[in-house]
Structure formats: C-alpha cells, structure tokens
Short mmCIF file of C-alpha atoms and ligand atoms in Angstrom, two decimals:
data_model
loop_
_atom_site.label_atom_id
_atom_site.label_comp_id
_atom_site.label_asym_id
_atom_site.label_seq_id
_atom_site.Cartn_x
_atom_site.Cartn_y
_atom_site.Cartn_z
CA MET A 1 -27.38 -13.58 -6.50
CA LYS A 2 -25.51 -12.21 -3.89
CA LYS A 3 -24.33 -8.94 -3.01
CA ARG A 4 -20.05 -8.60 -3.23
CA VAL A 5 -18.40 -7.41 -0.04
CA PHE A 6 -14.45 -6.43 -0.31
CA SER A 7 -12.47 -6.20 2.45
CA GLY A 8 -8.97 -5.07 3.21
CA ILE A 9 -6.31 -5.14 6.48
CA GLN A 10 -2.56 -4.19 6.16
CA PRO A 11 -0.12 -6.87 8.37
CA THR A 12 1.48 -4.26 9.09
CA GLY A 13 2.50 -5.98 13.14
CA ILE A 14 -1.05 -5.96 15.46
CA VAL A 15 -4.67 -6.09 14.68
CA HIS A 16 -5.76 -4.25 17.46
CA ILE A 17 -9.64 -4.14 18.93
CA GLY A 18 -10.42 -1.00 17.45
CA ASN A 19 -9.85 -3.72 13.92
CA TYR A 20 -11.62 -6.57 15.11
CA ILE A 21 -15.09 -4.29 16.43
CA GLY A 22 -15.18 -2.08 13.85
CA ALA A 23 -14.41 -4.07 10.53
CA LEU A 24 -13.11 -7.87 11.67
CA LYS A 25 -16.30 -8.79 13.46
CA ASN A 26 -18.36 -7.21 9.82
CA TRP A 27 -16.66 -9.58 7.47
CA VAL A 28 -17.81 -12.34 9.79
CA ALA A 29 -21.03 -11.56 9.76
CA MET A 30 -21.32 -10.43 6.28
CA GLN A 31 -19.65 -14.55 5.13
CA ASP A 32 -22.42 -15.86 5.05
CA THR A 33 -24.81 -12.94 3.21
CA HIS A 34 -22.88 -11.23 0.87
CA ASP A 35 -19.62 -12.86 -1.67
CA CYS A 36 -17.31 -11.93 0.69
CA VAL A 37 -13.32 -11.82 -1.05
CA TYR A 38 -10.73 -10.43 2.04
CA CYS A 39 -7.20 -8.70 1.66
CA VAL A 40 -4.46 -8.71 3.37
CA VAL A 41 -3.02 -5.64 1.62
CA ASP A 42 0.74 -5.83 1.84
CA LEU A 43 0.99 -3.38 -0.74
CA HIS A 44 -0.50 -0.86 1.48
CA ALA A 45 1.73 -1.91 3.87
CA ILE A 46 4.86 -1.12 2.15
CA THR A 47 4.38 2.73 1.87
CA VAL A 48 5.42 3.24 5.04
CA PRO A 49 9.71 1.50 5.09
CA GLN A 50 9.06 -2.54 6.46
CA ASP A 51 12.21 -5.04 7.12
CA PRO A 52 10.84 -8.01 4.54
CA VAL A 53 11.90 -10.31 8.14
CA ALA A 54 8.96 -8.59 10.81
CA PHE A 55 6.62 -6.90 7.81
CA HIS A 56 6.84 -11.54 6.05
CA GLU A 57 6.37 -12.68 9.69
CA ASN A 58 3.04 -10.46 9.80
CA ILE A 59 1.55 -11.44 7.23
CA LEU A 60 1.19 -14.63 8.08
CA ARG A 61 0.33 -13.30 11.64
CA THR A 62 -2.01 -11.38 10.17
CA VAL A 63 -3.46 -14.05 7.83
CA ALA A 64 -3.82 -16.53 10.91
CA THR A 65 -5.86 -13.84 13.11
CA LEU A 66 -8.30 -13.69 10.23
CA LEU A 67 -9.05 -17.69 10.23
CA ALA A 68 -8.66 -17.22 14.11
CA VAL A 69 -11.74 -14.89 13.73
CA GLY A 70 -13.53 -17.00 11.77
CA ILE A 71 -13.17 -15.85 8.19
CA ASP A 72 -13.94 -19.29 6.67
CA PRO A 73 -12.07 -19.72 3.35
CA LYS A 74 -14.49 -22.14 1.85
CA LYS A 75 -17.07 -19.37 2.36
CA SER A 76 -15.05 -16.73 1.26
CA ILE A 77 -12.39 -15.48 -0.28
CA LEU A 78 -8.99 -15.13 1.17
CA PHE A 79 -5.75 -14.26 -0.18
CA ILE A 80 -2.69 -12.06 -0.17
CA GLN A 81 -3.18 -8.30 -2.44
CA SER A 82 0.30 -8.70 -4.08
CA ASP A 83 -0.60 -11.91 -5.25
CA VAL A 84 -2.28 -10.35 -7.42
CA PRO A 85 -1.16 -8.44 -9.94
CA GLU A 86 -4.16 -6.58 -11.31
CA HIS A 87 -4.43 -4.63 -8.20
CA SER A 88 -1.08 -2.34 -9.11
CA GLU A 89 -2.25 -2.29 -12.43
CA LEU A 90 -5.42 -0.67 -12.23
CA ALA A 91 -4.36 1.62 -9.68
CA TRP A 92 -3.12 2.42 -12.45
CA ILE A 93 -4.62 3.35 -14.81
CA LEU A 94 -6.92 5.24 -11.65
CA ASN A 95 -4.42 7.38 -11.11
CA CYS A 96 -5.16 9.12 -14.51
CA PHE A 97 -8.97 9.29 -13.36
CA VAL A 98 -7.63 11.66 -10.41
CA TYR A 99 -6.50 15.06 -9.37
CA PHE A 100 -3.83 15.98 -7.08
CA GLY A 101 -5.88 17.62 -5.13
CA GLU A 102 -8.13 15.76 -4.02
CA LEU A 103 -5.37 13.23 -2.95
CA SER A 104 -4.05 16.41 -1.26
CA ARG A 105 -7.44 16.37 0.89
CA MET A 106 -7.14 12.80 2.66
CA THR A 107 -7.39 13.86 5.60
CA GLN A 108 -5.15 10.15 6.39
CA PHE A 109 -2.44 11.88 4.14
CA LYS A 110 -2.31 15.10 5.99
CA ASP A 111 -1.79 13.19 9.32
CA LYS A 112 0.72 10.68 8.08
CA SER A 113 2.77 12.62 6.42
CA ALA A 114 3.17 15.83 9.04
CA VAL A 115 4.54 12.82 11.77
CA ARG A 116 6.36 11.62 8.88
CA GLY A 117 8.03 15.09 7.07
CA GLN A 118 10.53 15.07 4.42
CA GLY A 119 10.17 11.07 4.59
CA THR A 120 6.52 10.79 3.41
CA SER A 121 6.05 8.42 0.02
CA VAL A 122 4.36 8.89 -3.09
CA GLY A 123 2.53 5.98 -1.88
CA LEU A 124 1.50 7.13 1.46
CA PHE A 125 -0.01 9.81 -1.23
CA ASP A 126 -1.11 7.24 -3.36
CA TYR A 127 -2.84 4.79 -0.95
CA PRO A 128 -6.44 5.98 -1.62
CA ILE A 129 -5.79 5.22 -5.24
CA LEU A 130 -4.50 1.63 -4.56
CA MET A 131 -7.35 1.30 -2.54
CA ALA A 132 -10.76 2.27 -4.89
CA ALA A 133 -8.17 -0.30 -7.06
CA ASP A 134 -8.78 -3.01 -4.69
CA ILE A 135 -12.60 -2.33 -4.59
CA LEU A 136 -13.70 -1.95 -7.92
CA LEU A 137 -11.89 -4.11 -9.37
CA TYR A 138 -14.19 -7.13 -7.79
CA GLY A 139 -17.24 -4.97 -8.90
CA ALA A 140 -17.92 -4.83 -4.78
CA HIS A 141 -21.33 -3.47 -3.44
CA GLU A 142 -20.64 -3.24 -0.45
CA VAL A 143 -17.14 -2.58 1.83
CA PRO A 144 -17.17 -2.78 4.91
CA VAL A 145 -14.79 -0.27 7.12
CA GLY A 146 -14.44 1.56 10.11
CA GLU A 147 -15.69 5.29 9.76
CA ASP A 148 -12.00 6.29 9.62
CA GLN A 149 -11.75 5.61 6.28
CA LYS A 150 -15.33 6.95 5.27
CA GLN A 151 -13.01 9.25 3.37
CA HIS A 152 -11.44 7.49 0.95
CA LEU A 153 -14.19 5.07 0.39
CA GLU A 154 -15.88 8.20 -0.75
CA LEU A 155 -12.51 9.40 -3.17
CA THR A 156 -14.00 5.47 -4.22
CA ARG A 157 -16.83 6.30 -5.35
CA GLU A 158 -16.24 9.19 -6.80
CA VAL A 159 -13.59 7.71 -9.24
CA ALA A 160 -16.25 4.77 -10.22
CA ARG A 161 -18.80 7.16 -11.38
CA ARG A 162 -16.13 9.35 -12.78
CA VAL A 163 -14.48 6.34 -15.34
CA ASN A 164 -18.21 6.03 -15.51
CA SER A 165 -19.08 8.80 -17.09
CA LYS A 166 -16.97 8.28 -20.10
CA PHE A 167 -16.98 4.15 -19.38
CA PRO A 168 -20.59 4.22 -19.22
CA ASN A 169 -21.49 1.15 -16.51
CA LEU A 170 -17.81 -0.14 -15.96
CA PHE A 171 -17.51 0.22 -12.73
CA VAL A 172 -19.90 -0.66 -9.53
CA VAL A 173 -20.11 2.21 -7.50
CA PRO A 174 -19.93 0.81 -3.49
CA ASP A 175 -21.20 1.72 -0.97
CA ALA A 176 -19.29 1.83 2.87
CA TYR A 177 -20.87 -0.88 4.47
CA ILE A 178 -20.32 1.08 9.11
CA GLY A 179 -21.15 -1.05 11.84
CA LYS A 180 -23.61 0.68 14.01
CA MET A 181 -21.48 0.51 16.98
CA GLY A 182 -17.95 0.27 17.32
CA ALA A 183 -17.13 2.04 13.41
CA ARG A 184 -14.50 4.33 15.61
CA VAL A 185 -12.50 2.75 18.56
CA MET A 186 -11.10 5.90 20.60
CA GLY A 187 -7.50 5.48 21.97
CA LEU A 188 -7.89 3.99 25.79
CA ASP A 189 -5.16 6.66 26.44
CA ASP A 190 -7.17 10.10 24.74
CA PRO A 191 -10.80 9.40 23.95
CA SER A 192 -10.37 12.40 21.12
CA VAL A 193 -8.09 10.27 19.09
CA LYS A 194 -8.97 6.69 17.31
CA MET A 195 -7.43 3.60 18.35
CA SER A 196 -3.89 4.03 15.63
CA LYS A 197 -1.56 1.32 16.00
CA THR A 198 0.51 3.64 14.80
CA ALA A 199 0.33 5.34 18.63
CA SER A 200 2.44 7.05 20.72
CA SER A 201 2.38 4.99 23.60
CA ASP A 202 1.02 1.04 23.52
CA SER A 203 -1.73 2.39 25.98
CA ASN A 204 -3.32 3.53 23.20
CA TYR A 205 -4.16 0.54 21.81
CA ILE A 206 -5.46 -3.55 23.19
CA SER A 207 -3.22 -5.64 20.52
CA LEU A 208 -4.72 -9.00 20.27
CA ALA A 209 -1.21 -10.20 21.44
CA ASP A 210 -1.30 -8.89 24.11
CA THR A 211 -0.91 -10.90 27.88
CA PRO A 212 -3.89 -10.57 29.78
CA ASP A 213 -1.81 -9.05 32.32
CA GLN A 214 -1.39 -6.01 29.96
CA ILE A 215 -4.98 -6.17 28.97
CA ARG A 216 -5.68 -6.05 33.17
CA ASN A 217 -3.43 -2.86 32.81
CA LYS A 218 -3.93 -1.09 29.83
CA PHE A 219 -7.83 -1.12 31.66
CA LYS A 220 -7.22 -0.47 34.77
CA ARG A 221 -4.72 3.15 33.52
CA ALA A 222 -7.45 4.22 30.56
CA VAL A 223 -8.73 7.73 31.04
CA THR A 224 -12.28 7.65 32.20
CA ASP A 225 -13.41 11.62 34.02
CA SER A 226 -14.65 13.61 37.08
CA ASP A 227 -18.20 11.86 37.73
CA THR A 228 -18.42 8.36 39.16
CA ALA A 229 -21.62 7.07 36.74
CA VAL A 230 -21.06 4.45 34.27
CA ARG A 231 -23.47 5.76 31.54
CA TYR A 232 -23.65 6.06 27.97
CA ASP A 233 -22.81 10.24 26.59
CA GLU A 234 -20.95 10.87 23.59
CA ASP A 235 -20.64 14.47 23.88
CA LYS A 236 -20.02 15.18 28.15
CA LYS A 237 -18.78 11.16 28.32
CA PRO A 238 -16.28 10.17 25.84
CA ALA A 239 -14.06 7.99 27.47
CA VAL A 240 -16.03 5.48 30.10
CA SER A 241 -18.75 6.16 26.29
CA ASN A 242 -15.36 4.27 24.48
CA LEU A 243 -15.29 1.27 27.37
CA LEU A 244 -18.69 0.73 27.19
CA THR A 245 -18.81 0.07 23.59
CA ILE A 246 -15.53 -2.26 24.02
CA TYR A 247 -17.80 -3.99 27.29
CA SER A 248 -21.36 -4.52 24.48
CA ALA A 249 -19.27 -5.57 21.72
CA PHE A 250 -17.34 -8.12 23.21
CA SER A 251 -19.69 -9.74 25.95
CA GLY A 252 -22.67 -8.96 23.28
CA GLN A 253 -25.06 -7.06 26.29
CA PRO A 254 -26.60 -3.68 24.59
CA VAL A 255 -25.03 -0.76 26.55
CA ASP A 256 -28.05 -0.10 28.72
CA ALA A 257 -27.78 -3.31 30.40
CA ILE A 258 -24.21 -3.09 31.11
CA GLU A 259 -25.27 0.33 33.06
CA LYS A 260 -27.53 -0.87 34.38
CA ASP A 261 -25.32 -3.72 35.53
CA PHE A 262 -23.04 -1.03 36.97
CA THR A 263 -25.38 1.50 38.58
CA GLY A 264 -23.65 2.02 42.07
CA LYS A 265 -20.30 0.96 41.27
CA GLY A 266 -17.58 2.81 40.25
CA TYR A 267 -14.94 2.94 37.51
CA GLY A 268 -12.78 1.09 38.83
CA ASP A 269 -15.50 -2.18 39.60
CA PHE A 270 -16.05 -1.21 35.79
CA LYS A 271 -12.46 -1.00 34.51
CA LYS A 272 -12.18 -4.99 36.25
CA ALA A 273 -14.47 -6.93 34.39
CA LEU A 274 -14.07 -4.97 31.15
CA GLY A 275 -10.82 -6.42 32.07
CA GLU A 276 -11.42 -9.54 32.60
CA LEU A 277 -13.95 -10.00 29.93
CA VAL A 278 -11.44 -8.92 27.39
CA VAL A 279 -8.70 -11.50 28.78
CA GLU A 280 -11.20 -13.93 28.16
CA LYS A 281 -12.36 -13.03 25.18
CA LEU A 282 -8.40 -13.05 23.59
CA GLN A 283 -7.71 -16.17 25.58
CA PRO A 284 -8.54 -18.91 22.64
CA LEU A 285 -7.92 -16.77 19.77
CA GLN A 286 -4.81 -16.16 21.02
CA LYS A 287 -4.13 -19.66 20.77
CA ARG A 288 -5.71 -20.89 17.43
CA ILE A 289 -3.80 -17.80 16.38
CA ALA A 290 -0.65 -19.73 17.91
CA ASP A 291 -1.82 -22.84 16.13
CA LEU A 292 -2.50 -21.10 13.24
CA LEU A 293 1.46 -19.53 13.00
CA LYS A 294 2.33 -23.38 13.31
CA GLU A 295 0.56 -25.21 10.17
CA LYS A 296 2.56 -22.91 8.04
CA GLN A 297 1.54 -25.58 4.79
CA GLU A 298 -1.44 -25.31 5.76
CA LEU A 299 -1.28 -21.40 5.49
CA ASP A 300 0.34 -21.27 2.59
CA ALA A 301 -2.72 -23.11 1.01
CA ILE A 302 -5.01 -21.72 2.48
CA LEU A 303 -3.44 -18.84 0.18
CA ALA A 304 -2.26 -19.99 -2.33
CA GLU A 305 -6.33 -21.24 -3.08
CA GLY A 306 -7.53 -17.89 -2.31
CA ALA A 307 -5.15 -16.21 -5.30
CA GLN A 308 -5.94 -17.71 -7.34
CA LYS A 309 -9.75 -17.44 -6.58
CA ALA A 310 -9.39 -13.70 -7.06
CA ARG A 311 -7.03 -14.38 -9.77
CA ASP A 312 -10.21 -16.13 -11.95
CA LEU A 313 -12.10 -12.75 -10.64
CA ALA A 314 -9.43 -9.99 -11.38
CA ALA A 315 -8.16 -11.70 -14.61
CA PRO A 316 -10.83 -11.09 -17.39
CA ARG A 317 -12.41 -7.78 -15.29
CA MET A 318 -8.35 -6.32 -15.64
CA LYS A 319 -9.63 -7.65 -19.41
CA GLU A 320 -12.43 -6.06 -19.92
CA ILE A 321 -11.40 -3.28 -18.86
CA ARG A 322 -7.87 -2.20 -20.62
CA ARG A 323 -10.87 -3.64 -23.80
CA ARG A 324 -13.02 -1.08 -22.68
CA LEU A 325 -10.27 2.31 -21.91
CA GLY A 326 -8.34 0.55 -26.13
CA LEU A 327 -5.39 -0.07 -23.87
CA GLY A 328 -3.33 -2.30 -25.42
CA ARG A 329 -3.43 -4.39 -28.16
N1 LIG B 401 -10.25 2.90 15.84
C1 LIG B 401 -11.00 2.34 14.65
N2 LIG B 401 -12.13 1.82 15.70
C2 LIG B 401 -13.15 1.14 13.80
N3 LIG B 401 -12.39 0.69 13.11
C3 LIG B 401 -10.80 1.00 12.77
N4 LIG B 401 -10.35 0.78 11.95
C4 LIG B 401 -9.31 0.78 12.86
N5 LIG B 401 -8.98 1.86 12.89
C5 LIG B 401 -9.94 1.45 13.27
C6 LIG B 401 -11.13 -0.27 10.57
O1 LIG B 401 -9.95 -1.52 10.45
C7 LIG B 401 -10.00 -1.95 8.97
C8 LIG B 401 -8.40 -2.37 8.84
O2 LIG B 401 -7.64 -1.57 9.28
P1 LIG B 401 -6.51 -1.37 8.52
O3 LIG B 401 -5.49 -2.44 8.50
O4 LIG B 401 -7.00 -1.17 7.40
O5 LIG B 401 -5.20 0.13 10.06
P2 LIG B 401 -6.11 1.39 9.76
O6 LIG B 401 -7.58 1.68 8.72
O7 LIG B 401 -4.87 2.54 8.50
O8 LIG B 401 -6.15 1.70 11.09
P3 LIG B 401 -4.56 0.59 12.45
O9 LIG B 401 -5.12 -1.08 11.98
O10 LIG B 401 -5.35 2.20 13.74
O11 LIG B 401 -3.71 1.90 12.01
P4 LIG B 401 -3.55 3.57 11.78
O12 LIG B 401 -2.09 3.69 13.27
O13 LIG B 401 -2.53 3.33 10.33
O14 LIG B 401 -3.89 4.38 11.80
C9 LIG B 401 -10.26 -1.27 8.51
O15 LIG B 401 -11.63 -1.14 7.83
C10 LIG B 401 -10.64 0.02 9.69
O16 LIG B 401 -11.60 1.54 9.28
#
C-alpha cells in the first residue's frame, strides 16, 4: 500500500516561488509514489479578513495554479477545504486536547499577531489546530511542507500522540517531508526573512503571476553582498546562496555546476541569467493558469469530484472518531 500524503495551500492571492519550490514541486513529484490528498485551505485563509468576491476569485486561481504546476486530479484528490465539513468538526475536537500555552508559543502566531495587534482573530490563534485536523482526518503519513510549517507539524504530531495515549491508535502520527533544497526560500530584498506573500514590500517575492519585466527587475534589484563570487555559502553569503537555490530549482542543475558556469562573471550577469531563466519557466505556466481560469465549468467539475472523494474518506473517519470518543447517540 502506498503511503498517504496530505498538504494544503492558502488561497490568499498570490502563490510565490517560495511556495512553488518549497512545497508544490514536492507535491507534484509525490503523486507517482504516494496516495496524495491536496487541499486549498480556504478556512485557514479567513483567519485574516477577506473580501468575498476577491477571495472566491483567489480560490479558483489557486486551484488553476495547482493544476498548471502539475497536480493531476486523476492521480491525486484535489479539493477545497470548506467543501468537507469534517475538517472543522475535527478541529473543534482537537481544540479540547491542546493547551492555551502551546498555541501561544507558535512563532507564526507570535509574528502575525504582533502585526495585527487588537485585530488578531481567535482563528489565527487556532490555525495550527485546524491544520492538525486537516492532516489527521486523512491518516496522512507524510506532509510535504516548507520549513516555516515545521513547528505546526510538530504540534500535530504531539496532538496525535496525546489523543492516542487515551484512545489507542486513533490517529496516524505524521512525518514532515521537507525537501533537501529550497525548504526555506528567503526574501529577495532581505535574506534574513523567508519569502512571504504578506511581506511589507513586493520586492520580497516573485509571484507566479508577475510579468516578465517585473521578474527581471526584481532579480536585478535583489540584494547580494560586497563580494563578487557566485558561490554557495549560507552563513557568509545568504543572499547569493538563496539566488543559487532558486536558480537550481528552476534549472534542475546542481549548485556546483551553476557556480562553475558563473566563475569569473559578476553578480550582474548571474542575476540577469536568473531573471531570464525564471521568466522562461513561468511563462508557459502563466498561460496554462489563464487558460484554465477560462474553463470555470471544468474547474467546478474537478473540484466537485475531489470534494466527493475527500468526503468519502473523511466521513467514515469522523464517524469512527465520534464513536471512540463516546460522542452523539
Ligand atoms: N519562503 C518559503 N520557502 C519555502 N516554502 C515556503 N512555503 C511558504 N513560504 C515558503 C510553503 O508553501 C506552502 C503553502 O504555504 P501557505 O499558503 O500555507 O502560506 P504560508 O506558509 O503562510 O506562507 P506564505 O505563502 O509566504 O504566506 P505568509 O505570508 O502568510 O507567511 C507551505 O507548505 C509552506 O511551508
């Protein structure tokens, strides 16, 4: 039997190359070796305010993006989180097994609540529990994520073990699957912070929807260092190392081969070549996204089928969880 994989992405407007390299490329690769369940986590996205019309567009755009990068609904289950109400139900149950202090220590919550202040929703606080529910509902063995989600995944594992200690073998304890390279793509304007769609400046990230000129300019402006050598050294040359990671992910070339190609050339040449490479790779993808978005009926049919398959897995699992906990009739 193939191992099951679960992962999700928020439909919050843009998908950036950090999401693509850190998570989506692994999602695509795992389709041939695992039983994959992939989800557009719209309930996670409403932990911060959303305009309903733009939000709905973003959900469809995210689905089109997943299909365009290579998620195949014939191989994987692809659906929208809110189409399967069992996610919210299990989140409530898991809430009753997690302590306030544990959620208060989540670094993502600390960072985001520091920005939102009094406007921080209870949902943002509870976000990791909904994520735990997503994963545990499907009995996933592996969860491909970027490094930023490691702490949330550790909490999921802890919750599963805690519930299992009272209700033996109720949940599979999942492992994080973190790729060897690109698990933490850093901001182009600041290599000390991760590339993030909520960054204060759009120079931080390359969106999958950026135009060729935007892509070229963002790489041109990307920070480097006072040295000139195109060389990988995370400690001493974090900005250049980040650009090399991106180059490697988009070209498929190992980093040492890229270093060799750019020996004796300066950062200007390297960043120009990187810009052209990413433009060349993203253009067909962008066309596929635009084409898919014109096929609203086809998208709807894919999502309806995905939701049905996900519900077929989730409903009996929830029934069993309720029974084991002694809930209901
Ligand atoms: N910079 C990154 N490098 C590598 N992987 C990353 N991921 C996110 N940022 C990077 C991974 O992308 C997947 C989907 O992420 P998400 O939609 O749940 O958003 P997120 O983790 O909150 O990160 P974002 O997209 O940058 O948003 P904000 O601005 O909210 O932090 C996840 O597997 C994530 O690990």
